[in-house]
């Protein structure tokens, strides 16, 4: 089943993605998970939208994975100058990226969900009517962490509110769950090892990722995440045992 999907990833590049409640940062962890997903999927078109207060198509749908990986690598919090997190814009931009072909169309949004503009749920419902499935991947932890940015002198500055208190950014699971539900998709937490994203990939491959598809087996989701984590651990053990490639 996995060969016919067109997948567009919408990656949150707002400042809150620099929080280090996932190591080294939310953004770095999300980018690594997207790269792993594409490597393991190995078929079909992939595209990339970056969003904060505005959204831009960074990489149109392509089977040139090297070009996709290069674009992904270069995408960071400097990619879009408009602050905020406008998920409606991201969904709109992603919709324009899809071809009108027969392939199954999946949008995977990776975000901490913080400071979301309203409109994501409505946009998701609209996409569902058009036959697109939206999955949301929560990047970060519910307890959150302070937002640190590189200052003009190169030092690490912590964002503070008007009273001088550190601004904490927390994962907003509720909104992300609502968006996925509205579009017939699933919400997963990314997980420190990317196990949530890997479980989502396995569900897509098995064709059980849409709501209503295999919904009776809720324990199966827990099982999937466990299996995904095991796969990731085995892979990391194997990769450390491989001989280094000499240039």
XYZ file of C-alpha atoms in Angstrom:
247
model
C 0.000 0.000 0.000
C 2.899 2.347 0.739
C 3.882 3.117 -2.860
C 1.013 5.337 -3.907
C 1.008 8.084 -1.291
C 2.012 11.646 -1.949
C 3.186 13.028 1.391
C 3.688 16.704 2.201
C 5.343 17.536 5.528
C 4.422 20.880 7.112
C 7.232 21.810 9.500
C 6.791 24.444 12.199
C 9.817 26.790 12.163
C 8.559 29.273 14.775
C 10.908 30.300 17.611
C 9.240 27.932 20.101
C 10.690 25.042 18.066
C 14.109 25.996 19.505
C 13.043 24.782 22.967
C 15.373 22.036 24.226
C 12.729 19.855 25.965
C 13.618 17.461 23.137
C 17.302 16.940 22.522
C 19.011 18.953 21.034
C 15.932 21.051 20.067
C 12.363 20.370 18.968
C 13.183 21.477 15.422
C 16.295 19.298 15.085
C 14.383 16.289 16.408
C 11.469 16.919 14.022
C 13.817 17.257 11.017
C 15.585 14.002 11.902
C 12.213 12.222 12.160
C 11.105 13.531 8.730
C 14.395 12.391 7.149
C 14.043 8.918 8.718
C 10.430 8.654 7.558
C 11.376 9.429 3.940
C 14.364 7.059 3.984
C 12.244 4.179 5.277
C 9.263 4.923 3.060
C 11.472 4.887 -0.022
C 8.641 5.374 -2.558
C 6.250 8.054 -3.744
C 6.479 11.834 -3.894
C 7.418 13.949 -0.875
C 7.224 17.705 -0.388
C 7.998 20.221 2.364
C 6.157 23.304 3.622
C 7.733 25.495 6.333
C 5.449 27.646 8.453
C 5.371 30.120 11.319
C 3.174 33.215 10.962
C 3.323 32.631 7.195
C 3.802 29.436 5.174
C 5.965 28.688 2.138
C 6.463 25.632 -0.038
C 10.169 24.867 0.421
C 10.277 21.723 -1.712
C 7.550 20.874 -4.279
C 6.446 17.220 -4.485
C 9.357 15.211 -5.839
C 10.911 11.752 -5.969
C 14.366 13.355 -5.876
C 15.001 12.534 -2.224
C 18.488 14.074 -2.242
C 16.987 17.435 -3.222
C 14.336 16.988 -0.510
C 16.984 16.195 2.139
C 19.064 19.240 1.124
C 16.028 21.519 1.468
C 15.074 19.947 4.801
C 18.608 20.477 6.099
C 18.526 24.180 5.158
C 15.068 24.840 6.640
C 15.294 26.520 10.063
C 13.767 29.283 12.179
C 15.317 31.887 9.845
C 13.381 30.476 6.845
C 10.298 32.618 7.539
C 10.484 36.093 9.055
C 6.815 36.401 10.112
C 6.425 35.371 13.791
C 3.528 33.250 15.063
C 2.168 29.808 14.245
C -0.510 29.957 11.561
C -1.481 26.349 10.962
C -4.343 27.336 8.635
C -1.803 28.942 6.289
C 0.361 25.823 6.449
C -2.583 23.599 5.516
C -3.583 25.935 2.674
C -0.034 26.014 1.271
C 0.238 22.227 1.512
C -3.062 21.746 -0.305
C -1.699 23.713 -3.285
C 1.355 21.440 -3.379
C -0.595 18.249 -4.143
C -1.032 17.020 -7.695
C -4.524 16.152 -8.854
C -3.550 12.527 -9.433
C -4.983 9.316 -8.067
C -2.395 8.934 -5.339
C -3.505 8.946 -1.744
C -2.698 12.388 -0.318
C -1.317 12.755 3.184
C -0.354 15.905 5.030
C 1.833 15.412 8.117
C 2.099 18.503 10.326
C 4.999 18.622 12.790
C 4.509 21.331 15.416
C 4.444 22.050 19.148
C 1.007 23.572 18.562
C 1.948 26.615 20.639
C 0.251 29.956 19.866
C -1.761 28.454 17.039
C -3.936 30.853 15.094
C -7.530 29.689 14.856
C -8.512 28.113 11.568
C -6.545 24.873 11.586
C -9.557 22.714 12.416
C -11.756 24.350 9.740
C -9.011 23.989 7.117
C -8.548 20.329 8.090
C -12.286 19.644 7.632
C -12.090 21.244 4.189
C -9.171 19.011 3.209
C -11.013 15.916 4.400
C -13.892 16.790 2.076
C -11.335 16.925 -0.748
C -10.008 13.486 0.131
C -6.822 14.543 1.931
C -5.847 12.996 5.253
C -4.083 15.170 7.850
C -1.908 13.687 10.594
C -0.459 15.836 13.372
C 2.816 15.092 15.142
C 3.307 16.834 18.501
C 6.902 17.981 18.961
C 7.896 18.797 22.547
C 6.671 17.885 26.026
C 3.566 18.998 27.961
C 5.863 20.411 30.707
C 7.723 22.434 28.063
C 10.763 24.637 28.445
C 12.077 28.182 27.943
C 12.617 29.585 24.438
C 16.290 30.364 23.820
C 17.449 32.290 20.775
C 20.865 33.375 19.542
C 21.290 37.078 20.318
C 22.980 39.654 18.076
C 26.280 39.092 19.907
C 26.048 35.327 19.404
C 25.085 34.693 23.034
C 22.110 32.538 24.025
C 19.182 34.710 25.133
C 16.026 33.491 26.878
C 12.740 35.064 25.778
C 10.983 36.841 28.659
C 7.585 38.437 29.090
C 6.994 42.083 30.048
C 7.403 41.211 33.749
C 10.823 39.690 33.103
C 9.591 36.109 33.584
C 10.884 33.363 31.281
C 8.328 32.439 28.622
C 7.680 28.704 28.730
C 6.534 26.913 25.587
C 4.481 23.755 26.115
C 3.216 21.132 23.690
C -0.477 21.802 22.944
C -1.843 18.299 22.402
C -5.513 19.268 22.580
C -5.501 21.467 19.456
C -3.356 19.032 17.476
C -5.712 16.180 18.391
C -8.704 18.234 17.207
C -7.057 19.058 13.865
C -6.204 15.396 13.189
C -9.696 14.283 14.188
C -11.325 16.867 11.903
C -9.352 15.529 8.929
C -9.728 11.816 9.630
C -6.095 11.440 10.629
C -4.173 10.632 13.778
C -2.329 12.653 16.399
C 0.916 11.162 17.717
C 3.562 12.507 20.067
C 6.880 12.526 18.233
C 8.775 10.885 21.115
C 12.434 11.499 21.961
C 13.602 8.728 19.611
C 11.035 9.623 16.936
C 8.990 6.524 17.799
C 5.652 8.281 17.301
C 6.582 9.258 13.751
C 7.830 5.738 13.027
C 4.579 4.245 14.388
C 2.657 6.608 12.105
C 4.753 5.460 9.115
C 4.038 1.809 9.961
C 0.299 2.568 10.231
C 0.371 4.356 6.846
C 2.199 1.384 5.336
C -0.418 -0.984 6.785
C -3.270 1.293 5.675
C -4.587 1.693 9.249
C -3.713 5.368 9.727
C -7.115 6.858 8.841
C -9.822 7.190 11.473
C -12.300 4.389 10.975
C -9.579 2.136 9.551
C -8.843 -0.555 12.112
C -10.170 1.625 14.933
C -11.294 -1.327 17.043
C -7.705 -2.180 17.814
C -6.741 0.728 20.033
C -4.157 -1.401 21.900
C -2.630 -1.898 18.482
C -1.464 1.747 18.523
C 0.466 1.121 21.738
C 1.854 -2.026 20.173
C 2.830 -0.089 17.039
C 4.728 2.521 19.049
C 6.514 -0.247 20.963
C 7.430 -1.997 17.708
C 8.589 1.300 16.196
C 10.801 2.040 19.187
C 12.319 -1.453 19.006
C 13.066 -0.974 15.299
C 14.718 2.380 15.963
C 16.864 0.977 18.790
C 17.971 -1.996 16.660
C 18.807 0.321 13.786
C 20.901 2.642 15.948
C 22.803 -0.350 17.362
C 23.467 -1.651 13.859
C 24.582 1.742 12.547
C 27.149 2.112 15.357
C 28.591 -1.268 14.394
C 28.967 -0.373 10.723
C 32.449 0.549 9.644
C 32.963 4.266 9.003
C 33.092 5.200 5.336
C 36.503 6.485 4.309
C 36.290 9.621 2.163
